[in-house]
mmCIF file of C-alpha atoms in Angstrom:
data_model
loop_
_atom_site.group_PDB
_atom_site.id
_atom_site.type_symbol
_atom_site.label_atom_id
_atom_site.label_comp_id
_atom_site.label_asym_id
_atom_site.label_seq_id
_atom_site.Cartn_x
_atom_site.Cartn_y
_atom_site.Cartn_z
ATOM 1 C CA MET A 1 211.512 95.661 229.398
ATOM 2 C CA ILE A 2 212.197 91.963 229.161
ATOM 3 C CA GLU A 3 215.101 90.880 226.974
ATOM 4 C CA HIS A 4 214.522 87.382 225.660
ATOM 5 C CA GLU A 5 216.875 84.849 227.277
ATOM 6 C CA LYS A 6 218.657 87.640 229.203
ATOM 7 C CA THR A 7 216.165 89.006 231.714
ATOM 8 C CA GLY A 8 213.214 86.762 230.979
ATOM 9 C CA TRP A 9 211.591 84.493 228.440
ATOM 10 C CA LEU A 10 209.292 85.795 225.703
ATOM 11 C CA VAL A 11 206.860 83.732 223.674
ATOM 12 C CA GLU A 12 204.530 84.778 220.886
ATOM 13 C CA PRO A 13 200.837 85.105 221.679
ATOM 14 C CA ASP A 14 198.796 81.972 220.980
ATOM 15 C CA GLN A 15 201.914 79.787 220.879
ATOM 16 C CA LEU A 16 200.945 77.379 223.614
ATOM 17 C CA SER A 17 203.669 74.877 222.820
ATOM 18 C CA ALA A 18 206.344 77.609 223.087
ATOM 19 C CA LEU A 19 204.858 78.757 226.403
ATOM 20 C CA ARG A 20 204.797 75.169 227.656
ATOM 21 C CA ASP A 21 208.449 74.642 226.656
ATOM 22 C CA ALA A 22 209.556 77.933 228.274
ATOM 23 C CA LEU A 23 207.743 77.113 231.513
ATOM 24 C CA LYS A 24 209.174 73.607 231.532
ATOM 25 C CA MET A 25 212.713 75.018 231.206
ATOM 26 C CA LEU A 26 212.111 77.472 234.038
ATOM 27 C CA ILE A 27 210.578 74.820 236.269
ATOM 28 C CA THR A 28 213.331 72.246 235.716
ATOM 29 C CA ASP A 29 216.388 74.557 235.609
ATOM 30 C CA PRO A 30 217.071 76.404 238.883
ATOM 31 C CA GLY A 31 220.262 77.889 237.443
ATOM 32 C CA LEU A 32 218.309 79.456 234.586
ATOM 33 C CA ARG A 33 215.758 80.881 237.036
ATOM 34 C CA ARG A 34 218.532 82.403 239.151
ATOM 35 C CA ARG A 35 220.361 83.839 236.134
ATOM 36 C CA LEU A 36 217.247 85.402 234.628
ATOM 37 C CA GLY A 37 216.077 86.702 238.003
ATOM 38 C CA ARG A 38 219.426 88.273 238.864
ATOM 39 C CA ALA A 39 219.736 89.818 235.412
ATOM 40 C CA ARG A 40 216.257 91.320 235.709
ATOM 41 C CA VAL A 41 216.942 92.738 239.171
ATOM 42 C CA ALA A 42 220.218 94.245 237.936
ATOM 43 C CA ALA A 43 218.428 95.789 234.945
ATOM 44 C CA VAL A 44 215.648 97.331 237.041
ATOM 45 C CA PHE A 45 217.240 98.241 240.366
ATOM 46 C CA ARG A 46 220.305 100.299 239.546
ATOM 47 C CA PRO A 47 221.290 102.548 242.452
ATOM 48 C CA GLN A 48 223.614 104.911 240.556
ATOM 49 C CA PRO A 49 220.945 107.034 238.818
ATOM 50 C CA GLY A 50 219.233 107.578 242.158
ATOM 51 C CA ILE A 51 222.514 108.470 243.817
ATOM 52 C CA ASP A 52 223.305 110.909 241.000
ATOM 53 C CA ARG A 53 219.888 112.587 241.399
ATOM 54 C CA LEU A 54 220.403 112.884 245.156
ATOM 55 C CA VAL A 55 223.842 114.469 244.768
ATOM 56 C CA LYS A 56 222.443 116.909 242.179
ATOM 57 C CA LYS A 57 219.620 117.794 244.585
ATOM 58 C CA PHE A 58 222.149 118.546 247.331
ATOM 59 C CA HIS A 59 224.193 120.730 244.979
ATOM 60 C CA ASP A 60 221.093 122.550 243.708
ATOM 61 C CA THR A 61 219.876 123.163 247.257
ATOM 62 C CA ALA A 62 223.258 124.523 248.336
ATOM 63 C CA ARG A 63 223.498 126.747 245.250
ATOM 64 C CA ASN A 64 219.947 128.081 245.694
ATOM 65 C CA SER A 65 220.529 128.864 249.368
ATOM 66 C CA GLY A 66 223.125 131.484 248.398
ATOM 67 C CA ARG A 67 225.745 129.890 250.604
ATOM 68 C CA THR A 68 229.053 128.457 249.596
ATOM 69 C CA GLY A 69 231.656 126.430 251.396
ATOM 70 C CA ALA A 70 231.252 124.101 254.328
ATOM 71 C CA PRO A 71 228.477 124.690 256.823
ATOM 72 C CA ARG A 72 229.389 126.676 259.931
ATOM 73 C CA ASP A 73 229.410 124.902 263.281
ATOM 74 C CA THR A 74 226.480 126.251 265.274
ATOM 75 C CA THR A 75 227.464 124.509 268.483
ATOM 76 C CA PRO A 76 226.820 126.873 271.430
ATOM 77 C CA GLY A 77 230.047 128.426 272.666
ATOM 78 C CA VAL A 78 231.923 128.249 269.359
ATOM 79 C CA ASP A 79 232.817 131.813 268.385
ATOM 80 C CA ALA A 80 232.944 133.301 264.881
ATOM 81 C CA GLN A 81 236.761 133.597 264.878
ATOM 82 C CA VAL A 82 237.092 129.825 265.110
ATOM 83 C CA GLN A 83 234.680 129.567 262.193
ATOM 84 C CA GLY A 84 236.953 131.685 259.979
ATOM 85 C CA GLY A 85 235.137 134.983 259.685
ATOM 86 C CA ARG A 86 232.462 137.356 260.859
ATOM 87 C CA HIS A 87 229.165 136.144 262.155
ATOM 88 C CA GLY A 88 227.020 134.750 259.319
ATOM 89 C CA GLU A 89 229.881 133.951 256.962
ATOM 90 C CA PHE A 90 231.452 130.621 256.266
#
């Protein structure tokens, strides 16, 4: 959603003079274009919600697998004693 004068410029329908004035400001003011563009990008492309969903997905997957703790090293030649328990346990 565009926020007037924060992430974009809104004009009423059929208000050609307002549209003309808004376009003129955007054309002649590079600082305004940068500010509005950066604000819009920041409003739309926020990485944190995506990161939070990814972390939740990892936790859900681990919980649903029935396993707990850190994954066991499956490198050939590493015995179960080094891994801290019987075969198949973490």
